Short mmCIF file of C-alpha atoms in Angstrom, two decimals:
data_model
loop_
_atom_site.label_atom_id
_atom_site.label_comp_id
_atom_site.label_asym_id
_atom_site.label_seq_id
_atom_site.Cartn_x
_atom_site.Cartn_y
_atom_site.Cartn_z
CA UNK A 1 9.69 56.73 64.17
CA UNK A 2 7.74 54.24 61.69
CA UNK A 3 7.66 50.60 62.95
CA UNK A 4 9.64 48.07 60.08
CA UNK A 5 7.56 46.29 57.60
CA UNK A 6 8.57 43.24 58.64
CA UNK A 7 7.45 43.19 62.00
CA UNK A 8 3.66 44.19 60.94
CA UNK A 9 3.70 40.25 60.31
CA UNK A 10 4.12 38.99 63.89
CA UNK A 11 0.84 41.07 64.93
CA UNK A 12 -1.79 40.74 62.11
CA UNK A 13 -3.26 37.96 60.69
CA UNK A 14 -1.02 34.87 58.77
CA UNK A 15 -2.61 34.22 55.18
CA UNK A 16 -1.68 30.90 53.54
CA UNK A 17 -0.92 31.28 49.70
CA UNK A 18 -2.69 29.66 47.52
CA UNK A 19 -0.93 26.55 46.26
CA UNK A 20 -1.35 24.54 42.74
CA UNK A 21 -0.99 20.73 43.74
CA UNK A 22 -1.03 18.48 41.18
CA UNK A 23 -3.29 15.10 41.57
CA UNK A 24 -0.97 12.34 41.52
CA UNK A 25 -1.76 8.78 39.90
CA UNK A 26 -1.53 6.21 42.83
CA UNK A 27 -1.59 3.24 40.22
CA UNK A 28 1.44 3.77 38.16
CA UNK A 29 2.45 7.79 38.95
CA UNK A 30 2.12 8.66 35.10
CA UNK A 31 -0.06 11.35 33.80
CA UNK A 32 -2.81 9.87 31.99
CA UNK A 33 -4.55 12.15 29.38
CA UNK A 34 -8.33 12.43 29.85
CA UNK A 35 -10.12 10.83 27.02
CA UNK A 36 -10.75 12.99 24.48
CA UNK A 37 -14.76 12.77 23.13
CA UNK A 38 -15.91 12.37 19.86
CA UNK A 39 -18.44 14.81 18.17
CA UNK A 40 -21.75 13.25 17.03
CA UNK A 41 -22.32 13.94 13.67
CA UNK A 42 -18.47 15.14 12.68
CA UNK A 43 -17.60 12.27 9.85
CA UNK A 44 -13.39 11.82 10.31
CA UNK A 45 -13.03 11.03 6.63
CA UNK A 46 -9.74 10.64 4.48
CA UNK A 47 -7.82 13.56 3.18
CA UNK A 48 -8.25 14.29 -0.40
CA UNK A 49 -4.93 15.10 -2.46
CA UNK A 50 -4.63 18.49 -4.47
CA UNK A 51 -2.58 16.37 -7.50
CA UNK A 52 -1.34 18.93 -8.79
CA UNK A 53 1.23 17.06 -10.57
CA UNK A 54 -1.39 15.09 -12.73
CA UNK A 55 -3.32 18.21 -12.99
CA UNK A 56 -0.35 19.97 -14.20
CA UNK A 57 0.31 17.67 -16.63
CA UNK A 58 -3.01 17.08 -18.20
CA UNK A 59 -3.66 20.88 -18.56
CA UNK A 60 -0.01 21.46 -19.96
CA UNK A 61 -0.91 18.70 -22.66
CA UNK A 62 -3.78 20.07 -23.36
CA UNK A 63 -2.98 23.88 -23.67
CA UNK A 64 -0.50 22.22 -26.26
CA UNK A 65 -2.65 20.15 -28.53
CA UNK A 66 -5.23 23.01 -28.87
CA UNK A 67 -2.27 25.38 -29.93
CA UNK A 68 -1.48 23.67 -32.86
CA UNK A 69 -5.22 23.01 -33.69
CA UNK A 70 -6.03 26.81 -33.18
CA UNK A 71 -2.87 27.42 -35.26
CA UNK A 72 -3.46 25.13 -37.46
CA UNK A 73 -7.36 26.55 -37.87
CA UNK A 74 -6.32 30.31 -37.62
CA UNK A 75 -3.44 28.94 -40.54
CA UNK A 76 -6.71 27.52 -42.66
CA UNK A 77 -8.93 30.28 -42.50
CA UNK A 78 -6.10 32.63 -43.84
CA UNK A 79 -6.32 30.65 -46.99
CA UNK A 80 -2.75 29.24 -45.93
CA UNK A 81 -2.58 25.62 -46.35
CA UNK A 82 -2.72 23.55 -43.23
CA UNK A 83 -0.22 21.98 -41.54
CA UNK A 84 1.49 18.77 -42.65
CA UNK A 85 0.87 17.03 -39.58
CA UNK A 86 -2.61 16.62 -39.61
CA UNK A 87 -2.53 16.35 -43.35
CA UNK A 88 -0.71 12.97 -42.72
CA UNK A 89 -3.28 12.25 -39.77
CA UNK A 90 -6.16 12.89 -41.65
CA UNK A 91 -5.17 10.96 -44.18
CA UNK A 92 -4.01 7.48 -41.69
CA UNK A 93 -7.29 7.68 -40.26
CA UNK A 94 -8.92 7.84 -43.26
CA UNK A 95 -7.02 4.96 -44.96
CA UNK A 96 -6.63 2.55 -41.64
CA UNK A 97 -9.41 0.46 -40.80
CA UNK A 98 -10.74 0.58 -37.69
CA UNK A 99 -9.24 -3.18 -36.47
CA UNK A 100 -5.72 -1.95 -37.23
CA UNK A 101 -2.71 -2.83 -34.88
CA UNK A 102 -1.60 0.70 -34.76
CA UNK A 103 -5.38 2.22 -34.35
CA UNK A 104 -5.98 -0.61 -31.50
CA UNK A 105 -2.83 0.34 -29.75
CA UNK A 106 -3.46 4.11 -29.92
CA UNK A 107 -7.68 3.65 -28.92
CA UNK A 108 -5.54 1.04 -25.73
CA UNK A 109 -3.87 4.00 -24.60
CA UNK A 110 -6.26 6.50 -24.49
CA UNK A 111 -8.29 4.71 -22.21
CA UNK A 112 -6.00 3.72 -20.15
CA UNK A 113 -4.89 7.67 -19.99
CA UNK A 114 -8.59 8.19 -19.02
CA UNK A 115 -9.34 5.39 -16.71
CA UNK A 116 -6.51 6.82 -15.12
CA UNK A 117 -7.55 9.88 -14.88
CA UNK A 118 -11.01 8.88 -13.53
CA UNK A 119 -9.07 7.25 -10.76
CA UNK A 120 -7.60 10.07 -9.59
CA UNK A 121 -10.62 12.06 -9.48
CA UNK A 122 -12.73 9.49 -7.75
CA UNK A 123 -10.08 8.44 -4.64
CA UNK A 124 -9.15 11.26 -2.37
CA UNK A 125 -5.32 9.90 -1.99
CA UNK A 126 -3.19 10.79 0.61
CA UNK A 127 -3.03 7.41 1.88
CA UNK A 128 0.10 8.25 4.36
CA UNK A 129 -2.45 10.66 6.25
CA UNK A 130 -5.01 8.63 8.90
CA UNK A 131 -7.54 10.61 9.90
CA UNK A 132 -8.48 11.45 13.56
CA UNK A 133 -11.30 11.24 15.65
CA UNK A 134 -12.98 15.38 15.32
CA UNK A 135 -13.71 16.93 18.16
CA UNK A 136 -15.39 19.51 16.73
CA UNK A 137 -17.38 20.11 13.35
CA UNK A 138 -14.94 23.13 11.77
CA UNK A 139 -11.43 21.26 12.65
CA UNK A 140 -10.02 17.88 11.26
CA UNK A 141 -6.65 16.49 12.37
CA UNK A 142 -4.61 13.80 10.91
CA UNK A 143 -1.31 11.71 11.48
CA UNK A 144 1.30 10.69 9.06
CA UNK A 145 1.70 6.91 9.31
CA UNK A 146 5.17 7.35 9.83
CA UNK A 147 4.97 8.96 13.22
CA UNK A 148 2.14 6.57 14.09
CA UNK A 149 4.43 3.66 13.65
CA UNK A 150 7.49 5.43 15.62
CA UNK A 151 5.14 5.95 18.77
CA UNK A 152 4.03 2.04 18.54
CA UNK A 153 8.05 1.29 17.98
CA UNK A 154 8.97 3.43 20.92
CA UNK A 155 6.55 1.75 23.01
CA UNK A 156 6.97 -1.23 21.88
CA UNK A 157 10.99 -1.35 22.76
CA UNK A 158 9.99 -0.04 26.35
CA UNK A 159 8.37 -3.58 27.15
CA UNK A 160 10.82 -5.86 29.14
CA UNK A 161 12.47 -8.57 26.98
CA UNK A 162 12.25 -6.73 23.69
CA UNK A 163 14.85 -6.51 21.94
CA UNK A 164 14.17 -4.67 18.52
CA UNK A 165 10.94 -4.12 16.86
CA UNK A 166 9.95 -3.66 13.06
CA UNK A 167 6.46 -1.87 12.59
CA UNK A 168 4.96 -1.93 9.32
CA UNK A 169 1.42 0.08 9.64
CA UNK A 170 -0.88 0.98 7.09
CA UNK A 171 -4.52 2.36 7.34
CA UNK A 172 -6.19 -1.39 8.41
CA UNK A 173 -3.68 -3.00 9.95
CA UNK A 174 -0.50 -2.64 12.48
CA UNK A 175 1.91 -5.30 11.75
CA UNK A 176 4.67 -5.69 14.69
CA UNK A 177 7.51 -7.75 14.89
CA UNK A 178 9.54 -8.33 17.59
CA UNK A 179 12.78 -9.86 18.96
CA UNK A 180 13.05 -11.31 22.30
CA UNK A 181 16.44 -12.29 24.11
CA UNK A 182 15.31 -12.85 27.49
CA UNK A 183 11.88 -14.26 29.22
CA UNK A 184 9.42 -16.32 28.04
CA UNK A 185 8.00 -15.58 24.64
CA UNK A 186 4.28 -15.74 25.85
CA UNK A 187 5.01 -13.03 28.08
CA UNK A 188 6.41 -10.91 25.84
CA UNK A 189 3.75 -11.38 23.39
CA UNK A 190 0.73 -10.86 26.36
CA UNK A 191 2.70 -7.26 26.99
CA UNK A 192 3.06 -6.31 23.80
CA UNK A 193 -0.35 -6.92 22.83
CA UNK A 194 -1.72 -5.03 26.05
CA UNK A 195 0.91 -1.77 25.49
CA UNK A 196 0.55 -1.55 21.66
CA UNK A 197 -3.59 -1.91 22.10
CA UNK A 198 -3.16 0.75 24.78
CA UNK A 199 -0.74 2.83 22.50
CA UNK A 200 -3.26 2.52 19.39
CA UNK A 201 -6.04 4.00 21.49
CA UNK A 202 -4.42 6.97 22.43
CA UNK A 203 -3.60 7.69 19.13
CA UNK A 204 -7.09 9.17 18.34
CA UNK A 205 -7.54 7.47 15.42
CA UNK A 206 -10.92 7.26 13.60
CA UNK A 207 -10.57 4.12 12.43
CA UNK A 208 -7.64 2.26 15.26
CA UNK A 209 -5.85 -0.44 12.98
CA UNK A 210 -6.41 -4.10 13.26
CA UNK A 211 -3.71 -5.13 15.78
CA UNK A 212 -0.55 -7.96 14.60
CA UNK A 213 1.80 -9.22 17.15
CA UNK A 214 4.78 -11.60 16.26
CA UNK A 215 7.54 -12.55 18.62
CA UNK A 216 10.45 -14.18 17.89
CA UNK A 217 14.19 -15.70 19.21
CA UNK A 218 16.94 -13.82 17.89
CA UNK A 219 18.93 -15.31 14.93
CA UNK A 220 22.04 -17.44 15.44
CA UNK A 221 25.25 -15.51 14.60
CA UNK A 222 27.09 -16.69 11.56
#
């Protein structure tokens, strides 16, 4: 008759399982993330926009002029006459002197179109995108200013005293402002500045924004 299987326990040898423990934080028992490092060499610059609404735009205009011309040509070479429209134009430019109101106006526009255009070829846009520190050379990461300034809000609003707390951030600068009903102003302001420095470093920002602390009373009703 075969012994039980549990009683094989009580005469061979006790193993201990292994066991996961997790390292606890003996200054404040939060987790702190481990700094993440920054690749030498890996630039973290801005996003560049696709504009494809100007793009769009520009090559629907001109698909349109050079219709009419190449009508307008293919019209001319059939021995048809050409089209009124750039009879008339032909014949303003050739008439209107150069220092004409309407000539000035329509020269003013044209490169304002262009300088326009330049613009948007020359700045990469995307100005609601920070960039973040790389950590490697093939993979770029970046953070919409709007959740940027609803972390600094959220920990803002965790600091004792506070109130409410209006963050306006853009890519240089993090603007707070703050309402405080209870304690001492100077201590409110001291925490906030050490929690919202804190909370702009662990963004992972490659460029952290210039830091702006106000701290105020709240308003008298009526």
């Amino acid at each position: 008759m075969s012994e039980p299987q549990g009683s094989q326990g009580t005469e061979g040898t006790t193993q201990r399982l292994p066991v996961l423990e997790k390292a606890a934080d003996t200054d404040t028992g939060e987790y702190q993330p481990p700094p993440v490092p920054e690749v030498e060499g890996a630039t973290a610059g801005r996003f560049w926009s696709a504009r494809r609404v100007p793009a769009g735009i520009v090559a629907l205009l001109l698909a349109v002029i050079a219709g009419f011309f190449l009508y307008d040509i293919t019209a001319v070479r059939a021995e048809q006459p050409a089209m009124r429209w750039r009879r008339e134009l032909a014949a303003q430019l050739a008439e209107r002197p150069l220092d004409d109101t309407w000539v000035l106006v329509g020269a003013g526009i044209a490169a304002a179109l262009g300088v326009w255009l330049i613009v948007l070829a020359a700045t990469p846009g995307l100005r609601g995108v920070l960039p973040m520190r790389r950590t490697g050379t093939d993979v770029r990461a970046g953070l919409h200013r709007e959740a940027a300034a609803l972390v600094l809000r959220d920990r803002a609003v965790e600091v004792a005293g506070v109130q409410s707390v209006r963050v306006r951030l853009t890519r240089t600068k993090a603007d707070v402002g703050a309402v405080a009903h209870f304690r001492e102003l100077d201590d409110v302001q001291a925490d906030l500045d050490a929690t919202l420095a804190e909370a702009i470093s662990g963004l992972g920002l490659a460029r952290p924004p210039a830091l702006s602390v106000r701290v105020r009373r709240p308003g008298k009703k009526g």
